Amino acid sequence: MISLSFTVVALTGMLLLGVALLTSFFSTGEIMMKQNNRRVVEQVNLNLDVYLRNMRRVSDSIYYRVIKRNDLSYNSIDDEMTLLYDANKDLLISIVLLSENGKLISCAPLAKLKKDVVPTQQQWFQNAFDKIENMHFSTPHVQNLFDDPDCRYRWVVSLSRAVELTQNGEVHPGVLLVDMNFWGIEQLFRDVNLGKSGYIYLINNEGDIIYHPRQQLIYSKLLKENNINMAEYDDGDFVETFHGEKQVVTVKSVGYTGWKIVGVMPMKDITANYSHIQLLSLFIIMLLIILTIFINQQVSSKIAEPIKNLQRSVERLEEGNLNADIAVGGSYEIQHLGITIRSMATQMRKLMDDIVLEQEAKRRSELDALQSQINPHFLYNTLDSIVWMVENQRTAEANKMVTSLARLFRISLSKGKNIICIADELEHAKNYLTIQMVRYQNKFSVKFDTDPRALNLSTVKLIVQPLLENAIYHGMELMEGEGEIMVKTYLNNNDLYIDVADNGDGISPEVCRLLLMGTEKIRSKGSGIGLKNVHERIQIAFGLQYGLEILSQLGYGTTVRIHLPCIEYNTKQNKED
């Protein structure tokens, strides 16, 4: 919290200062950009003024030095006009002198008017007579007054004026036309840019475009320009929004023509020019942030770090890691707290170890107790059979049963082991059946179907014999011959199954549900605690997902299914089980 508080305060101050400086910087930059735009527009205006002055000079020279000094009825001015044209042919397309009715008097270079062209209907001709005292500049157009064998018709801007013509001593009105090559004006504007995407264009006093870098797109109506509104703007800088884009506009009027030079720069160009400044500012701010955080961390670490280390140690304890190392450091109070928690963790580990040992001993005692229950139960039933044979003087059969019983107990004892292999468990079951077959005089038959892969898997001992015992006592004892018992051992889905099935009378669903619960109401001869005992021993040894399942239907027999995991039997591993 100390580090965070200092950092937040410092960063807030730096951010406010940074925002103020950047805002001031961008505002100053915008002003400088406007000033730069004005300088560029002023320079273009100066160049254009020089160009137009040259055109006015040509017009004045022809009028005052040639036309005024000659009577056109007696003197030809073609040579003087040609000489003046040749001196300025880089800037001019033609010089033409016409009478008030549009008749050609003289021109340079020499050419012939087209038959279908009526000069008096041309806009430049009419403008010259509308305001006689002024010169008139037209918008760009194609000059097509004369026949040109090469069909070269060029874009021009026409400078026209009304003049006085002397003929036969009389003065008559006429029109002097000087066609300027539009290329000259275009050259003045073409290479002038404002910023990255800004541009400059030229309009007349009505807003008609004289030059625009995207003139063809505008004429084709693929692009729009705010030129009509610009004609109403006074000279200066303006910020406007046109088609959703904010832009800075600089307007400058061209003297004695009524034209206006318009410079347009999108506002995004102004901010884009300072992107590197923004990046540099961001870098400096980030550097200051890192430096501030580092200093704050160093100052606060001596106080906060021992507490954070202790907190992480306690979190590992909460996650159940009792072997986690408890950090001890910092001031005396924090060290004492760490030592106390370390001692508590040691006591918790000792208690957990004691609980594990206690639970393991409890599990073994429960397994031994259940195992001890099955042995007296089976021994009682077997000895009861032997006594019955002796009483009935069936000595040979009694002797055979005693021998089988001895073999049975050899496997049952299994040197104290509770876990044996399937092969030994099935041998134990067969010895048990030998005893029962003698007693019941082959009243039933038994079949074994064993998957060889199951013989070396592990099982709790004495789990098949109690199921066979129940099948005999409850399924075979009351039948009159044709009793069948099937013991099938197989693998399915990586689990081991042993089915003990008989074709007896079957068991009702209610009894099936209660058998594995060991309910007193269903106890009878031969069943007792057998099924419940086997079920519980399997679950203690392997887990609650394993055990017995009873499948029965009245009149069709019963199948008791043993479900075990597939675990390879290891003699060495099971010696002390």
PDB file of C-alpha atoms in Angstrom, residues 41-42 50 64 73 98 140 157 172 174-175 180 183 217 237 281 289 294 323 414 417 449 461 482 525 538 549 566:
ATOM      1  CA  VAL A  41      -0.068  30.584 -49.907  1.00  0.00           C
ATOM      2  CA  GLU A  42       1.590  34.024 -49.874  1.00  0.00           C
ATOM      3  CA  VAL A  50       4.292  37.951 -61.252  1.00  0.00           C
ATOM      4  CA  TYR A  64      -0.509  51.309 -75.906  1.00  0.00           C
ATOM      5  CA  SER A  73      -6.786  51.026 -92.123  1.00  0.00           C
ATOM      6  CA  LEU A  98     -11.053  41.750 -83.016  1.00  0.00           C
ATOM      7  CA  PRO A 140      -9.641  27.553 -67.994  1.00  0.00           C
ATOM      8  CA  VAL A 157      -6.888  31.301 -69.511  1.00  0.00           C
ATOM      9  CA  HIS A 172     -14.090  52.281 -83.075  1.00  0.00           C
ATOM     10  CA  GLY A 174     -12.678  46.453 -80.336  1.00  0.00           C
ATOM     11  CA  VAL A 175     -11.450  43.561 -78.147  1.00  0.00           C
ATOM     12  CA  MET A 180      -2.250  32.496 -71.545  1.00  0.00           C
ATOM     13  CA  TRP A 183       0.278  25.109 -68.164  1.00  0.00           C
ATOM     14  CA  LEU A 217     -12.066  14.013 -60.507  1.00  0.00           C
ATOM     15  CA  ASP A 237      -7.306  31.075 -41.611  1.00  0.00           C
ATOM     16  CA  SER A 281       6.631  11.847 -24.717  1.00  0.00           C
ATOM     17  CA  ILE A 289       6.886   5.632 -14.365  1.00  0.00           C
ATOM     18  CA  PHE A 294      11.515   1.225  -8.845  1.00  0.00           C
ATOM     19  CA  ASN A 323       6.017 -29.022   3.726  1.00  0.00           C
ATOM     20  CA  SER A 414      -2.110 -67.790   2.254  1.00  0.00           C
ATOM     21  CA  LYS A 417      -1.836 -62.425   2.915  1.00  0.00           C
ATOM     22  CA  ASP A 449     -14.886 -70.227 -18.114  1.00  0.00           C
ATOM     23  CA  LYS A 461      -9.013 -63.917  -1.140  1.00  0.00           C
ATOM     24  CA  GLU A 482     -30.255 -80.348 -13.648  1.00  0.00           C
ATOM     25  CA  LYS A 525     -28.878 -70.640   6.351  1.00  0.00           C
ATOM     26  CA  ILE A 538     -13.514 -55.611  -1.945  1.00  0.00           C
ATOM     27  CA  GLU A 549     -23.637 -56.572  -8.202  1.00  0.00           C
ATOM     28  CA  CYS A 566      -6.985 -55.029 -13.357  1.00  0.00           C
TER      29      CYS A 566
END
